[in-house]
Tab-separated table of C-alpha atoms in Angstrom:
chain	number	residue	atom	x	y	z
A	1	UNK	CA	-42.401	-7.190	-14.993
A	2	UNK	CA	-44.150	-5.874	-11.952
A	3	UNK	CA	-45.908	-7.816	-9.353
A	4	UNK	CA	-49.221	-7.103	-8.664
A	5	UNK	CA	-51.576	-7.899	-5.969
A	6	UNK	CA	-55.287	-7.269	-5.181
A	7	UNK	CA	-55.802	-7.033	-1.966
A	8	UNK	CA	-53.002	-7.029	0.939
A	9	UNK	CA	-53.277	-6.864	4.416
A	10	UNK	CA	-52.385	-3.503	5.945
A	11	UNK	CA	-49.442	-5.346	7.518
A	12	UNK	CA	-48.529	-6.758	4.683
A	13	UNK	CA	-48.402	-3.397	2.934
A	14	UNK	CA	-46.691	-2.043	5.671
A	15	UNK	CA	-44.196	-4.596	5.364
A	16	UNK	CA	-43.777	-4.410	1.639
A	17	UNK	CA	-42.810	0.064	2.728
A	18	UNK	CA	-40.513	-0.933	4.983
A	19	UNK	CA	-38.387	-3.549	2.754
A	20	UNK	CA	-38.779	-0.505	-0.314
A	21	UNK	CA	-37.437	2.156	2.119
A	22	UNK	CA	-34.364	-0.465	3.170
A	23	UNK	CA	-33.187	-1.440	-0.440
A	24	UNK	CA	-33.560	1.719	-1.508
A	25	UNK	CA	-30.732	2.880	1.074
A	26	UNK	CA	-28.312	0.159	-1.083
A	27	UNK	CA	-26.630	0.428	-4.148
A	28	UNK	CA	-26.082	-3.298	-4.806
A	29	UNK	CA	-27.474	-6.737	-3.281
A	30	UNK	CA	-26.289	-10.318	-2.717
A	31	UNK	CA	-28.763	-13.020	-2.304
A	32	UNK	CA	-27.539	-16.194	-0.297
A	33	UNK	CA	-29.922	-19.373	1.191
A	34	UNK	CA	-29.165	-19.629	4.958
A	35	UNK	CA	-30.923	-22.306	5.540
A	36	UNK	CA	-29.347	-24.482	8.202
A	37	UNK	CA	-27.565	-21.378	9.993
A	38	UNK	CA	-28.430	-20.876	13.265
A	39	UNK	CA	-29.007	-17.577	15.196
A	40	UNK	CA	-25.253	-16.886	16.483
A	41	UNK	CA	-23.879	-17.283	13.047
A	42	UNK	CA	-26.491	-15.185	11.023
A	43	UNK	CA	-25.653	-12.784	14.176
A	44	UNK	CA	-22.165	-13.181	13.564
A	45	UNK	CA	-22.077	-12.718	9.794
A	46	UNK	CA	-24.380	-9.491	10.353
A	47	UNK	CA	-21.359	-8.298	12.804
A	48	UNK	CA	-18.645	-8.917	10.180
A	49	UNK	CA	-21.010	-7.308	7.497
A	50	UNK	CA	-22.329	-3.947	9.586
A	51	UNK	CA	-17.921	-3.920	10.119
A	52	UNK	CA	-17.787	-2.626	6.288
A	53	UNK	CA	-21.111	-0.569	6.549
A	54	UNK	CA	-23.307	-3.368	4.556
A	55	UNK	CA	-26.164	-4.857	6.349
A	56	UNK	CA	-27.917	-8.268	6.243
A	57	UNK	CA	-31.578	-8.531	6.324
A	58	UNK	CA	-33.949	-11.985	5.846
A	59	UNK	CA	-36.776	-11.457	3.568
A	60	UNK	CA	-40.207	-12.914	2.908
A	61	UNK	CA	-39.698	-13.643	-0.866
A	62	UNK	CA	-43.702	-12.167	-1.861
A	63	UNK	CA	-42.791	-9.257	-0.056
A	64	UNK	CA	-38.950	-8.550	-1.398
A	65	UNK	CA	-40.152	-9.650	-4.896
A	66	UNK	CA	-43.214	-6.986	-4.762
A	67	UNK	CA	-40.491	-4.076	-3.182
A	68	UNK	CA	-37.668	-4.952	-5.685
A	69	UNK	CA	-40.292	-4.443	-8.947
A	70	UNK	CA	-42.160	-1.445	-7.337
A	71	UNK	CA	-38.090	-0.108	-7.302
A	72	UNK	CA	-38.139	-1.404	-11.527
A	73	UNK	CA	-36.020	-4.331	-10.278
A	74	UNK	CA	-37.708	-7.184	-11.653
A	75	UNK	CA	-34.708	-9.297	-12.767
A	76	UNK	CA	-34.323	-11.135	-9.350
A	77	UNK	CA	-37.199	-13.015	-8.963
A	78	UNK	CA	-34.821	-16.035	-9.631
A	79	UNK	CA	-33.195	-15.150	-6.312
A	80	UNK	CA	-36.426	-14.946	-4.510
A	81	UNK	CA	-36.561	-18.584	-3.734
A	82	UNK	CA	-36.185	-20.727	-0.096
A	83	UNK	CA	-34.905	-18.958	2.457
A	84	UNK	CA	-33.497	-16.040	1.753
A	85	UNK	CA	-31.168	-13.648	3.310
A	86	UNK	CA	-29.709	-10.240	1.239
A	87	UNK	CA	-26.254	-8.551	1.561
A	88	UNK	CA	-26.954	-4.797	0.914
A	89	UNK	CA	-23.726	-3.039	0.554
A	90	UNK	CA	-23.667	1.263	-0.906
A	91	UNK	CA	-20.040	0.407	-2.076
A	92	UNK	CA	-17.127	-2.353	-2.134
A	93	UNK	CA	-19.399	-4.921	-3.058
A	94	UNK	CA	-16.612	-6.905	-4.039
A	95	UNK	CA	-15.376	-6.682	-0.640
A	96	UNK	CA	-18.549	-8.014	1.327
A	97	UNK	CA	-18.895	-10.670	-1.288
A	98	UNK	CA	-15.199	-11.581	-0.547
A	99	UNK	CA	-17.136	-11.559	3.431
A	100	UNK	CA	-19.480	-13.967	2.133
A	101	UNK	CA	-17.320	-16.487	0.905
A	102	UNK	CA	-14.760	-16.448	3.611
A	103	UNK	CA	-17.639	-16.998	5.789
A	104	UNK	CA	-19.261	-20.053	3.490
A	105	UNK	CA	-16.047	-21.389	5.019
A	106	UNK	CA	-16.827	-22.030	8.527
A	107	UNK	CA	-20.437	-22.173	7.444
A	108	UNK	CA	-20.803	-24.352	4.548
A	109	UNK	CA	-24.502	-24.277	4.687
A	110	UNK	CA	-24.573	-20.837	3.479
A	111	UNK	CA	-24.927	-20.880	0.221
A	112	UNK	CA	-24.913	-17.709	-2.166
A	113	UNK	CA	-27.362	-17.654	-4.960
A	114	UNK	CA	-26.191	-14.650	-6.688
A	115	UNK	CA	-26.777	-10.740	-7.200
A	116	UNK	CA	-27.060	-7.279	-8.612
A	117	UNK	CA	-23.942	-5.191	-8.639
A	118	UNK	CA	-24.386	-1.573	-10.204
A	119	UNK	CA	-27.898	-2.527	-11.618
A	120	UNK	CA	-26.321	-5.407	-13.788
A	121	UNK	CA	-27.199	-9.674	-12.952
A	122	UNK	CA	-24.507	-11.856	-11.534
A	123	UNK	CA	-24.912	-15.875	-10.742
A	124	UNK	CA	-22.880	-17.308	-7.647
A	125	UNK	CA	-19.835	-18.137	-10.378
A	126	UNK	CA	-19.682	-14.206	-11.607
A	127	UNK	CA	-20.177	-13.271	-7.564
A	128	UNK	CA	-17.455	-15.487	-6.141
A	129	UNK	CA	-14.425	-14.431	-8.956
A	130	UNK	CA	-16.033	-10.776	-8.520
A	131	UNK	CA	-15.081	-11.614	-4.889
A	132	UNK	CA	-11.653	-11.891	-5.758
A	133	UNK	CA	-10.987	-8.422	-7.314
A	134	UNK	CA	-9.323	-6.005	-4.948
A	135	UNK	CA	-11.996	-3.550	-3.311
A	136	UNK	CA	-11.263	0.502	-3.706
A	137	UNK	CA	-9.931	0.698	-0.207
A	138	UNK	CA	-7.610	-2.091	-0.914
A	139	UNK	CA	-6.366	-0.311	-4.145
A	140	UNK	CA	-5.839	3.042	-2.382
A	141	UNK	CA	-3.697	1.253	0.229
A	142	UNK	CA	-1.525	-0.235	-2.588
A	143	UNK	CA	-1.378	2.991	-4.481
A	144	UNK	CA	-0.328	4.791	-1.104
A	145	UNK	CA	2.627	2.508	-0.297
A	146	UNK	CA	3.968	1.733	-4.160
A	147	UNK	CA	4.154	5.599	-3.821
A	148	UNK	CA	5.423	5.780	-0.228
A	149	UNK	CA	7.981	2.653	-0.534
A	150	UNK	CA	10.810	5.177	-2.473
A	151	UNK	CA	10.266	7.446	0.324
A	152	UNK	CA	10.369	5.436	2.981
A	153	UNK	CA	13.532	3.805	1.577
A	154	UNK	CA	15.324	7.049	1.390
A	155	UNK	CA	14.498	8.276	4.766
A	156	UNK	CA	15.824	4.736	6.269
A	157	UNK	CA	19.212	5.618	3.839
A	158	UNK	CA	19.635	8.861	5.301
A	159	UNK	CA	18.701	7.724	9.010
A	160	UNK	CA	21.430	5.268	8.720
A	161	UNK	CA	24.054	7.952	7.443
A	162	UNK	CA	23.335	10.329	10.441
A	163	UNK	CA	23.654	7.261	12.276
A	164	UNK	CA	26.746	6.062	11.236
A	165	UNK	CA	28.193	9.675	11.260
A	166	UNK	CA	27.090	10.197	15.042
A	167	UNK	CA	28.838	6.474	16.229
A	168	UNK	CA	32.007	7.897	14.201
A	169	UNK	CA	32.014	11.540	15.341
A	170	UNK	CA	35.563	11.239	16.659
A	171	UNK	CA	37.192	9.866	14.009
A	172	UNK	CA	37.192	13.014	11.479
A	173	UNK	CA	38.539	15.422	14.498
A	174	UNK	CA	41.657	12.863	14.641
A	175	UNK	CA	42.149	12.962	11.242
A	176	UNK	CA	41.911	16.687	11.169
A	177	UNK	CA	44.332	16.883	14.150
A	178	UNK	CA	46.657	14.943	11.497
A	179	UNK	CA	46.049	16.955	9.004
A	180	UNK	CA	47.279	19.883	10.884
A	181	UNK	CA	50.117	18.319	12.458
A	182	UNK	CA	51.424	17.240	9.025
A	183	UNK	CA	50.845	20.785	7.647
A	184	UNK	CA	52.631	21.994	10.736
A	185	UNK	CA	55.962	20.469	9.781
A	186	UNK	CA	55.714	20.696	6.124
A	187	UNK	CA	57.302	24.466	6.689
A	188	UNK	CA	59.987	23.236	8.881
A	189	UNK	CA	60.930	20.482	6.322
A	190	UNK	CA	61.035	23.356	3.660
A	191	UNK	CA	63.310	25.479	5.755
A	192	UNK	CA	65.614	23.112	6.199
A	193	UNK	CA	66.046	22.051	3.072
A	194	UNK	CA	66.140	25.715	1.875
A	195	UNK	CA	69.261	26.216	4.540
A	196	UNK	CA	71.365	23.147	2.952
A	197	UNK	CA	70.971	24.745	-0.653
A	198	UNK	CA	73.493	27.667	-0.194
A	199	UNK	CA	75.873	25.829	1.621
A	200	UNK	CA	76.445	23.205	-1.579
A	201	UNK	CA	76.581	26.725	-3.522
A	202	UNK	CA	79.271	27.894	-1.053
A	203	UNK	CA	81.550	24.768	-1.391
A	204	UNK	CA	80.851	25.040	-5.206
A	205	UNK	CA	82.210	28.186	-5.344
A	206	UNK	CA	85.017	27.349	-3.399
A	207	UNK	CA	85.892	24.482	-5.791
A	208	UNK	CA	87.347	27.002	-8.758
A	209	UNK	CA	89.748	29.095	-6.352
A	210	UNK	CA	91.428	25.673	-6.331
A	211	UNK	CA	92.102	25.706	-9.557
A	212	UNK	CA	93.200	28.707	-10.307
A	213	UNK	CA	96.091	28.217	-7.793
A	214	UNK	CA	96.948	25.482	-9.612
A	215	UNK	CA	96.649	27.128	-12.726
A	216	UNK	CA	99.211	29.530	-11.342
A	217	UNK	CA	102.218	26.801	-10.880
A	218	UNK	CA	103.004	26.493	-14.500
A	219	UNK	CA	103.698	30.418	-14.833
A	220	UNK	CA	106.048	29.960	-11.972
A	221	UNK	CA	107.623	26.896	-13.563
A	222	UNK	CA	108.090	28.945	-16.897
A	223	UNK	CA	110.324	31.663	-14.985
A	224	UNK	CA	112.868	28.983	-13.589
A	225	UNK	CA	113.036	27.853	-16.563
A	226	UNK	CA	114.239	31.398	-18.323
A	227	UNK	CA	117.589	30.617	-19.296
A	228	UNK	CA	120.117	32.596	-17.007
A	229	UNK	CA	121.842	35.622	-18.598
């Protein structure tokens, strides 16, 4: 439901433009009580935010609750309450809520009230385990190195073969070397062996001319023995 108001100062209305024209640069806001924080850690959390292009800015609760209708935000009201300080953030809100948190850390008196992420109502719980969920960036970087790793791995595989190859370059010219010599006498080897074949041929041949001359006694025995006339 919308705000309205009779009469307001022209600084007031002025004031009430100028908080319209800032959330409507921001896609999503977290609302957080800083009372208790003092100047160099509101500064400091404003560094850590502006470092993932969100912004902090205090409000005057009339003011942000008259800006935030006038935008058909009415639903925050609830947030509107005590000091207040909002986390605008165009994208990753998960991310600069994850900021918030870590920095509720070394600045307990923080606390975060809750928000409105893509136009829908969270409380702190919903805001701190939406905290938790990887942001887009972090999901690309994952994607990029599950698909990388394989790569990576075979390029270290191959690096280590040229490696190895290059600290044993000698050793395949030696074995080469041995190659050749053994190729060199193979030939010989064969020639000799071919050279010893016909000489067992030759003394095989031999062998039967023996024989035969023995063969021949028993003719010569068979004529002495021709009875004389």
């Amino acid at each position: 439901m919308a705000v309205r108001v009779k009469k307001l100062q022209p600084a007031k209305t002025a004031a009430i433009e100028e908080a319209k024209k800032t959330f409507a640069e921001y896609n999503d806001f977290i609302f957080a009580d800083y009372r208790g924080m003092t100047v160099e850690q509101i500064t400091s959390l404003r560094k850590k935010l502006r470092e993932q292009n969100a912004a902090l800015k205090v409000v005057k609760n009339n003011f942000a609750r008259i800006a935030f209708a006038d935008m058909q935000i009415d639903n925050v009201a609830d947030y509107l309450k005590g000091p207040t300080a909002v986390a605008m953030t165009k994208e990753d809100s998960n991310e600069v809520a994850k900021t918030l948190f870590e920095f509720v850390k070394t600045a307990p008196v923080l606390n975060i009230k809750g928000g409105l992420i893509s136009k829908e109502l969270y409380d702190a719980a919903q805001i701190e385990a939406f905290s938790k969920i990887p942001g887009k960036k972090t999901l690309i970087a994952m994607l990029m190195s599950a698909i990388n790793g394989p790569a990576r791995q075979l390029a270290a595989t191959l690096q280590a073969y040229v490696d190895k190859k290059a600290a044993g370059g000698d050793a395949p010219a030696e074995t080469a070397g041995t190659e050749a010599s053994k190729s060199a006498d193979a030939p010989a080897e064969a020639t000799a062996a071919a050279e010893a074949k016909p000489a067992d041929a030759s003394s095989a041949e031999s062998a039967p001319t023996t024989e035969a001359t023995g063969a021949d006694a028993p003719a010569s025995d068979a004529a002495d023995a021709t009875p004389a006339s």
